[in-house]
Amino acid sequence: MADDMGDGQYRQELQDIYDLGIRSFEKKLWNGEYYNLWSDGSVKDECCMTDQISGEWFARLVGSGGFLSDERTAVVLKNIFKYNYSKEYGLMNGSYPKGRKPRHSTYLNAQAMATWTGIEYAFASAMIGSGFVSEATEIIRNVEDRYRRAGRIWNHIECGQHYYRAMSSWCTLLAITGFQVDVPRKTVRFAPAMDGEVWRAPWYACSGWGIMLRTQDAIEITCIDGTLEFEKIVLAIPGTCDPKFLFDDIQLKGVTTIIKKDEWVISLEECLCIREGQRVVCRIG
């Protein structure tokens, strides 16, 4: 945000805090499998918390990048799933894997052992973002089955009834469609997790919303209400070859650049704004 506002001095202050935080996080908490709950000198608590890298999850979800490598993120997510998830119970908030000693008196309380659907949905969306779609789908289906059997599909319980954190379920939609909007940079990014499948889903941004349709050789973006304005399109779709954008059946002019394998950026000659009822099509065959 400091970059977008052109505040270089404040940006540097934040960068210094960020760099120190990364070093401390790694040095004090990493145990070879996941990040410990806390560390205070020689004393540490090795609880494996499901939300231990929630900052990484959020940064990646909104498209601002993360502070962990893809490899480290994958290791942490896999071990959280290994230690905290079971088909019978769901995804617990935290656990102590075999050989790890509890360090606080509240271990085994209702909060630590609970399955909070708001955390489960958020974690599932992080799994999707790192390519673990089948594991994420299992978690989501587990939540649905539990609450449907209980007759409470519209009443998810955490601190109380109808708890709002379950709205993190929207994050699974963002993750599975891979739709991101960077308004200051006028950039739209598509990185769908369901590669090669045909699907239809809503998209939404601060300026409008609509429908996305993924076919075998194209992505169609229709605006239902409001607007969607952009001048750059980033595509992260395996097998994409020389993508072309059409607006009202007219091919848009722009420069296509390969960022890395299976990731392209199309810089349009002019900024495009699609409005209610309009559609833009990306041919990716």
mmCIF file of C-alpha atoms in Angstrom:
data_model
loop_
_atom_site.group_PDB
_atom_site.id
_atom_site.type_symbol
_atom_site.label_atom_id
_atom_site.label_comp_id
_atom_site.label_asym_id
_atom_site.label_seq_id
_atom_site.Cartn_x
_atom_site.Cartn_y
_atom_site.Cartn_z
ATOM 1 C CA MET A 1 0.000 0.000 0.000
ATOM 2 C CA ALA A 2 2.900 2.354 0.718
ATOM 3 C CA ASP A 3 4.205 1.596 -2.785
ATOM 4 C CA ASP A 4 0.825 2.432 -4.299
ATOM 5 C CA MET A 5 0.698 5.688 -2.316
ATOM 6 C CA GLY A 6 4.256 6.622 -3.320
ATOM 7 C CA ASP A 7 5.430 6.839 0.303
ATOM 8 C CA GLY A 8 8.991 5.535 -0.006
ATOM 9 C CA GLN A 9 10.061 6.377 3.553
ATOM 10 C CA TYR A 10 7.157 4.547 5.174
ATOM 11 C CA ARG A 11 7.657 1.679 2.774
ATOM 12 C CA GLN A 12 11.238 1.261 4.001
ATOM 13 C CA GLU A 13 10.122 1.291 7.638
ATOM 14 C CA LEU A 14 7.661 -1.478 6.866
ATOM 15 C CA GLN A 15 10.258 -3.389 4.858
ATOM 16 C CA ASP A 16 12.658 -3.366 7.824
ATOM 17 C CA ILE A 17 9.944 -4.726 10.132
ATOM 18 C CA TYR A 18 9.002 -7.312 7.511
ATOM 19 C CA ASP A 19 12.599 -8.517 7.079
ATOM 20 C CA LEU A 20 13.132 -8.794 10.841
ATOM 21 C CA GLY A 21 9.861 -10.662 11.231
ATOM 22 C CA ILE A 22 10.785 -13.203 8.566
ATOM 23 C CA ARG A 23 14.167 -13.896 10.170
ATOM 24 C CA SER A 24 12.657 -14.241 13.645
ATOM 25 C CA PHE A 25 9.800 -16.424 12.434
ATOM 26 C CA GLU A 26 12.220 -18.818 10.786
ATOM 27 C CA LYS A 27 14.891 -18.849 13.497
ATOM 28 C CA LYS A 28 12.648 -19.086 16.542
ATOM 29 C CA LEU A 29 9.719 -21.232 15.369
ATOM 30 C CA TRP A 30 10.700 -23.639 12.577
ATOM 31 C CA ASN A 31 11.191 -27.205 13.893
ATOM 32 C CA GLY A 32 11.790 -29.079 10.656
ATOM 33 C CA GLU A 33 8.143 -30.024 10.090
ATOM 34 C CA TYR A 34 6.104 -26.938 10.912
ATOM 35 C CA TYR A 35 6.260 -23.697 12.925
ATOM 36 C CA ASN A 36 5.925 -23.995 16.709
ATOM 37 C CA LEU A 37 3.216 -22.112 18.567
ATOM 38 C CA TRP A 38 5.725 -19.939 20.426
ATOM 39 C CA SER A 39 9.293 -19.684 21.666
ATOM 40 C CA ASP A 40 10.607 -17.796 24.699
ATOM 41 C CA GLY A 41 14.325 -18.265 25.137
ATOM 42 C CA SER A 42 14.993 -21.957 25.734
ATOM 43 C CA VAL A 43 11.307 -22.684 26.345
ATOM 44 C CA LYS A 44 9.089 -23.497 23.386
ATOM 45 C CA ASP A 45 5.611 -24.819 22.715
ATOM 46 C CA GLU A 46 5.544 -27.296 19.837
ATOM 47 C CA CYS A 47 1.812 -27.251 19.210
ATOM 48 C CA CYS A 48 1.000 -27.690 15.510
ATOM 49 C CA MET A 49 -1.590 -24.966 14.914
ATOM 50 C CA THR A 50 -3.737 -25.177 11.810
ATOM 51 C CA ASP A 51 -3.594 -21.397 11.303
ATOM 52 C CA GLN A 52 0.173 -21.088 11.867
ATOM 53 C CA ILE A 53 0.821 -19.545 8.429
ATOM 54 C CA SER A 54 -2.450 -17.648 8.070
ATOM 55 C CA GLY A 55 -0.514 -14.512 7.065
ATOM 56 C CA GLU A 56 1.039 -16.428 4.176
ATOM 57 C CA TRP A 57 -2.392 -17.737 3.205
ATOM 58 C CA PHE A 58 -3.950 -14.266 3.125
ATOM 59 C CA ALA A 59 -1.071 -12.646 1.227
ATOM 60 C CA ARG A 60 -1.191 -15.312 -1.476
ATOM 61 C CA LEU A 61 -4.973 -15.266 -1.643
ATOM 62 C CA VAL A 62 -5.153 -11.545 -2.437
ATOM 63 C CA GLY A 63 -2.227 -11.683 -4.861
ATOM 64 C CA SER A 64 0.415 -9.754 -2.923
ATOM 65 C CA GLY A 65 2.784 -12.730 -2.677
ATOM 66 C CA GLY A 66 4.050 -14.443 0.444
ATOM 67 C CA PHE A 67 7.164 -14.607 2.574
ATOM 68 C CA LEU A 68 7.654 -18.387 2.458
ATOM 69 C CA SER A 69 8.902 -20.370 -0.515
ATOM 70 C CA ASP A 70 6.473 -22.624 -2.366
ATOM 71 C CA GLU A 71 8.424 -25.634 -1.117
ATOM 72 C CA ARG A 72 8.296 -24.589 2.554
ATOM 73 C CA THR A 73 4.615 -23.708 2.310
ATOM 74 C CA ALA A 74 3.839 -27.129 0.838
ATOM 75 C CA VAL A 75 5.732 -28.917 3.637
ATOM 76 C CA VAL A 76 3.883 -26.993 6.355
ATOM 77 C CA LEU A 77 0.462 -27.551 4.791
ATOM 78 C CA LYS A 78 1.063 -31.270 4.319
ATOM 79 C CA ASN A 79 2.150 -31.708 7.943
ATOM 80 C CA ILE A 80 -0.798 -29.726 9.306
ATOM 81 C CA PHE A 81 -3.108 -31.972 7.284
ATOM 82 C CA LYS A 82 -1.223 -35.046 8.518
ATOM 83 C CA TYR A 83 -1.372 -34.160 12.215
ATOM 84 C CA ASN A 84 -4.624 -32.205 12.581
ATOM 85 C CA TYR A 85 -7.093 -33.801 10.178
ATOM 86 C CA SER A 86 -9.099 -36.989 10.547
ATOM 87 C CA LYS A 87 -12.147 -38.177 8.626
ATOM 88 C CA GLU A 88 -14.016 -38.902 11.845
ATOM 89 C CA TYR A 89 -13.422 -35.536 13.485
ATOM 90 C CA GLY A 90 -12.492 -32.984 10.844
ATOM 91 C CA LEU A 91 -9.642 -30.471 10.998
ATOM 92 C CA MET A 92 -8.713 -29.547 14.585
ATOM 93 C CA ASN A 93 -7.395 -26.116 15.535
ATOM 94 C CA GLY A 94 -4.186 -27.667 16.860
ATOM 95 C CA SER A 95 -2.502 -30.806 18.128
ATOM 96 C CA TYR A 96 0.725 -32.097 19.632
ATOM 97 C CA PRO A 97 2.274 -34.716 17.333
ATOM 98 C CA LYS A 98 3.870 -37.730 18.966
ATOM 99 C CA GLY A 99 6.983 -36.724 20.865
ATOM 100 C CA ARG A 100 6.024 -33.038 21.162
ATOM 101 C CA LYS A 101 5.318 -31.858 24.724
ATOM 102 C CA PRO A 102 2.535 -29.398 25.644
ATOM 103 C CA ARG A 103 3.755 -26.246 27.382
ATOM 104 C CA HIS A 104 0.538 -24.556 28.443
ATOM 105 C CA SER A 105 -2.157 -25.530 30.907
ATOM 106 C CA THR A 106 -5.034 -25.059 28.470
ATOM 107 C CA TYR A 107 -4.088 -28.010 26.260
ATOM 108 C CA LEU A 108 -7.019 -30.372 25.649
ATOM 109 C CA ASN A 109 -9.522 -27.591 26.304
ATOM 110 C CA ALA A 110 -12.539 -27.154 24.047
ATOM 111 C CA GLN A 111 -10.932 -24.396 21.996
ATOM 112 C CA ALA A 112 -7.694 -26.212 21.217
ATOM 113 C CA MET A 113 -9.423 -29.458 20.284
ATOM 114 C CA ALA A 114 -12.298 -27.843 18.399
ATOM 115 C CA THR A 115 -13.017 -27.918 14.695
ATOM 116 C CA TRP A 116 -13.811 -24.353 13.642
ATOM 117 C CA THR A 117 -15.247 -24.328 10.149
ATOM 118 C CA GLY A 118 -13.928 -20.816 9.566
ATOM 119 C CA ILE A 119 -10.402 -22.180 10.035
ATOM 120 C CA GLU A 120 -11.163 -25.332 8.044
ATOM 121 C CA TYR A 121 -12.371 -23.364 5.015
ATOM 122 C CA ALA A 122 -9.412 -20.983 5.172
ATOM 123 C CA PHE A 123 -6.940 -23.853 5.429
ATOM 124 C CA ALA A 124 -8.657 -25.663 2.554
ATOM 125 C CA SER A 125 -8.284 -22.595 0.342
ATOM 126 C CA ALA A 126 -4.576 -22.443 1.240
ATOM 127 C CA MET A 127 -4.264 -26.098 0.238
ATOM 128 C CA ILE A 128 -5.925 -25.354 -3.098
ATOM 129 C CA GLY A 129 -3.509 -22.494 -3.708
ATOM 130 C CA SER A 130 -0.574 -24.869 -3.217
ATOM 131 C CA GLY A 131 -1.970 -27.561 -5.485
ATOM 132 C CA PHE A 132 -3.477 -29.921 -2.886
ATOM 133 C CA VAL A 133 -6.952 -29.839 -4.401
ATOM 134 C CA SER A 134 -8.016 -33.371 -3.421
ATOM 135 C CA GLU A 135 -7.051 -32.845 0.247
ATOM 136 C CA ALA A 136 -8.831 -29.483 0.291
ATOM 137 C CA THR A 137 -11.932 -31.022 -1.249
ATOM 138 C CA GLU A 138 -11.929 -33.713 1.445
ATOM 139 C CA ILE A 139 -11.841 -31.077 4.203
ATOM 140 C CA ILE A 140 -14.669 -29.075 2.620
ATOM 141 C CA ARG A 141 -16.799 -32.176 2.093
ATOM 142 C CA ASN A 142 -16.169 -33.211 5.705
ATOM 143 C CA VAL A 143 -17.504 -29.861 6.947
ATOM 144 C CA GLU A 144 -20.549 -30.119 4.699
ATOM 145 C CA ASP A 145 -21.312 -33.692 5.773
ATOM 146 C CA ARG A 146 -20.959 -32.924 9.498
ATOM 147 C CA TYR A 147 -23.265 -29.947 9.445
ATOM 148 C CA ARG A 148 -25.770 -31.497 7.053
ATOM 149 C CA ARG A 149 -26.092 -34.562 9.295
ATOM 150 C CA ALA A 150 -26.637 -32.244 12.257
ATOM 151 C CA GLY A 151 -29.249 -30.230 10.347
ATOM 152 C CA ARG A 152 -27.195 -27.063 10.786
ATOM 153 C CA ILE A 153 -25.947 -26.203 7.292
ATOM 154 C CA TRP A 154 -26.762 -22.507 7.918
ATOM 155 C CA ASN A 155 -25.639 -22.425 11.559
ATOM 156 C CA HIS A 156 -21.917 -23.032 11.974
ATOM 157 C CA ILE A 157 -20.860 -22.946 15.612
ATOM 158 C CA GLU A 158 -17.558 -21.638 16.987
ATOM 159 C CA CYS A 159 -17.633 -19.137 19.846
ATOM 160 C CA GLY A 160 -21.409 -19.129 19.477
ATOM 161 C CA GLN A 161 -24.161 -19.976 17.044
ATOM 162 C CA HIS A 162 -24.238 -18.482 13.519
ATOM 163 C CA TYR A 163 -20.578 -17.551 13.930
ATOM 164 C CA TYR A 164 -19.375 -15.284 11.112
ATOM 165 C CA ARG A 165 -15.931 -16.859 10.538
ATOM 166 C CA ALA A 166 -17.519 -19.550 8.353
ATOM 167 C CA MET A 167 -17.790 -16.832 5.705
ATOM 168 C CA SER A 168 -14.170 -17.712 4.932
ATOM 169 C CA SER A 169 -15.833 -20.327 2.724
ATOM 170 C CA TRP A 170 -15.751 -17.582 0.070
ATOM 171 C CA CYS A 171 -11.970 -17.995 0.042
ATOM 172 C CA THR A 172 -12.338 -21.474 -1.392
ATOM 173 C CA LEU A 173 -14.112 -19.922 -4.385
ATOM 174 C CA LEU A 174 -11.289 -17.418 -4.852
ATOM 175 C CA ALA A 175 -8.706 -20.185 -4.620
ATOM 176 C CA ILE A 176 -10.415 -22.638 -6.962
ATOM 177 C CA THR A 177 -11.124 -20.030 -9.671
ATOM 178 C CA GLY A 178 -7.788 -18.254 -9.211
ATOM 179 C CA PHE A 179 -9.425 -14.888 -9.903
ATOM 180 C CA GLN A 180 -7.582 -11.830 -8.546
ATOM 181 C CA VAL A 181 -7.925 -8.107 -9.227
ATOM 182 C CA ASP A 182 -5.205 -5.523 -8.555
ATOM 183 C CA VAL A 183 -7.057 -2.211 -8.920
ATOM 184 C CA PRO A 184 -4.089 0.226 -8.579
ATOM 185 C CA ARG A 185 -2.141 -1.693 -11.245
ATOM 186 C CA LYS A 186 -5.222 -2.355 -13.389
ATOM 187 C CA THR A 187 -4.396 -6.052 -13.552
ATOM 188 C CA VAL A 188 -6.616 -9.119 -13.584
ATOM 189 C CA ARG A 189 -5.113 -12.562 -12.915
ATOM 190 C CA PHE A 190 -6.516 -16.006 -13.657
ATOM 191 C CA ALA A 191 -4.910 -19.103 -12.156
ATOM 192 C CA PRO A 192 -7.712 -21.695 -11.920
ATOM 193 C CA ALA A 193 -6.965 -24.762 -9.819
ATOM 194 C CA MET A 194 -9.342 -26.957 -11.831
ATOM 195 C CA ASP A 195 -7.103 -27.298 -14.874
ATOM 196 C CA GLY A 196 -8.804 -28.553 -18.022
ATOM 197 C CA GLU A 197 -12.255 -28.854 -16.463
ATOM 198 C CA VAL A 198 -15.370 -27.042 -17.647
ATOM 199 C CA TRP A 199 -16.931 -24.924 -14.913
ATOM 200 C CA ARG A 200 -19.009 -21.822 -14.221
ATOM 201 C CA ALA A 201 -18.569 -19.593 -11.168
ATOM 202 C CA PRO A 202 -19.143 -16.028 -9.969
ATOM 203 C CA TRP A 203 -16.360 -13.449 -9.887
ATOM 204 C CA TYR A 204 -16.498 -10.350 -7.739
ATOM 205 C CA ALA A 205 -14.415 -7.217 -7.224
ATOM 206 C CA CYS A 206 -14.854 -3.911 -5.408
ATOM 207 C CA SER A 207 -16.278 -2.348 -8.591
ATOM 208 C CA GLY A 208 -18.614 -5.080 -9.808
ATOM 209 C CA TRP A 209 -19.392 -8.754 -10.174
ATOM 210 C CA GLY A 210 -20.294 -11.282 -12.809
ATOM 211 C CA ILE A 211 -19.848 -14.814 -14.113
ATOM 212 C CA MET A 212 -16.761 -16.720 -15.268
ATOM 213 C CA LEU A 213 -17.115 -19.610 -17.683
ATOM 214 C CA ARG A 214 -14.186 -21.968 -18.274
ATOM 215 C CA THR A 215 -14.396 -24.164 -21.365
ATOM 216 C CA GLN A 216 -11.806 -26.433 -22.954
ATOM 217 C CA ASP A 217 -10.273 -23.624 -25.016
ATOM 218 C CA ALA A 218 -11.441 -20.358 -23.452
ATOM 219 C CA ILE A 219 -12.304 -18.300 -20.393
ATOM 220 C CA GLU A 220 -15.324 -16.006 -20.661
ATOM 221 C CA ILE A 221 -15.857 -13.097 -18.269
ATOM 222 C CA THR A 222 -19.334 -11.570 -18.196
ATOM 223 C CA CYS A 223 -20.191 -8.498 -16.118
ATOM 224 C CA ILE A 224 -23.584 -8.697 -14.390
ATOM 225 C CA ASP A 225 -23.395 -5.457 -12.406
ATOM 226 C CA GLY A 226 -20.904 -2.627 -12.005
ATOM 227 C CA THR A 227 -17.655 -2.601 -13.983
ATOM 228 C CA LEU A 228 -14.317 -4.376 -14.313
ATOM 229 C CA GLU A 229 -11.435 -2.255 -15.575
ATOM 230 C CA PHE A 230 -7.994 -3.559 -16.531
ATOM 231 C CA GLU A 231 -5.104 -3.100 -18.941
ATOM 232 C CA LYS A 232 -3.109 -6.225 -18.063
ATOM 233 C CA ILE A 233 -4.221 -9.844 -17.910
ATOM 234 C CA VAL A 234 -2.097 -12.536 -16.302
ATOM 235 C CA LEU A 235 -2.879 -16.160 -17.190
ATOM 236 C CA ALA A 236 -1.449 -19.061 -15.194
ATOM 237 C CA ILE A 237 -2.943 -22.017 -17.038
ATOM 238 C CA PRO A 238 -0.873 -25.087 -18.040
ATOM 239 C CA GLY A 239 -0.774 -25.669 -21.779
ATOM 240 C CA THR A 240 -1.737 -22.100 -22.681
ATOM 241 C CA CYS A 241 -0.361 -21.145 -26.091
ATOM 242 C CA ASP A 242 -0.412 -17.596 -27.490
ATOM 243 C CA PRO A 243 -3.605 -16.430 -25.700
ATOM 244 C CA LYS A 244 -5.904 -13.983 -27.496
ATOM 245 C CA PHE A 245 -8.510 -11.654 -25.975
ATOM 246 C CA LEU A 246 -11.720 -10.661 -27.694
ATOM 247 C CA PHE A 247 -14.182 -7.946 -26.674
ATOM 248 C CA ASP A 248 -17.480 -7.828 -28.581
ATOM 249 C CA ASP A 249 -15.915 -10.396 -30.948
ATOM 250 C CA ILE A 250 -13.079 -7.991 -31.806
ATOM 251 C CA GLN A 251 -9.551 -9.117 -30.945
ATOM 252 C CA LEU A 252 -7.847 -6.746 -28.538
ATOM 253 C CA LYS A 253 -4.417 -5.454 -29.449
ATOM 254 C CA GLY A 254 -1.604 -5.920 -26.982
ATOM 255 C CA VAL A 255 1.778 -7.411 -26.232
ATOM 256 C CA THR A 256 1.978 -10.973 -24.910
ATOM 257 C CA THR A 257 4.943 -11.932 -22.713
ATOM 258 C CA ILE A 258 5.858 -15.229 -21.078
ATOM 259 C CA ILE A 259 6.588 -14.654 -17.371
ATOM 260 C CA LYS A 260 7.546 -18.272 -16.714
ATOM 261 C CA LYS A 261 6.406 -21.725 -17.766
ATOM 262 C CA ASP A 262 2.620 -21.780 -18.186
ATOM 263 C CA GLU A 263 2.244 -18.143 -17.122
ATOM 264 C CA TRP A 264 1.571 -15.317 -19.575
ATOM 265 C CA VAL A 265 0.883 -11.594 -19.276
ATOM 266 C CA ILE A 266 -1.030 -9.673 -21.931
ATOM 267 C CA SER A 267 -0.512 -5.897 -21.864
ATOM 268 C CA LEU A 268 -3.340 -4.223 -23.778
ATOM 269 C CA GLU A 269 -2.751 -1.116 -25.878
ATOM 270 C CA GLU A 270 -5.679 0.590 -24.150
ATOM 271 C CA CYS A 271 -7.348 0.124 -20.779
ATOM 272 C CA LEU A 272 -10.525 -1.943 -21.082
ATOM 273 C CA CYS A 273 -13.654 -1.450 -18.985
ATOM 274 C CA ILE A 274 -16.403 -4.043 -19.257
ATOM 275 C CA ARG A 275 -19.834 -3.005 -18.045
ATOM 276 C CA GLU A 276 -23.167 -4.616 -17.268
ATOM 277 C CA GLY A 277 -24.063 -7.159 -19.945
ATOM 278 C CA GLN A 278 -20.663 -7.044 -21.662
ATOM 279 C CA ARG A 279 -18.314 -9.982 -22.079
ATOM 280 C CA VAL A 280 -14.630 -10.532 -22.736
ATOM 281 C CA VAL A 281 -13.307 -13.858 -24.038
ATOM 282 C CA CYS A 282 -9.796 -15.264 -23.747
ATOM 283 C CA ARG A 283 -8.908 -17.972 -26.278
ATOM 284 C CA ILE A 284 -6.232 -20.225 -24.821
ATOM 285 C CA GLY A 285 -6.051 -23.076 -27.326
#
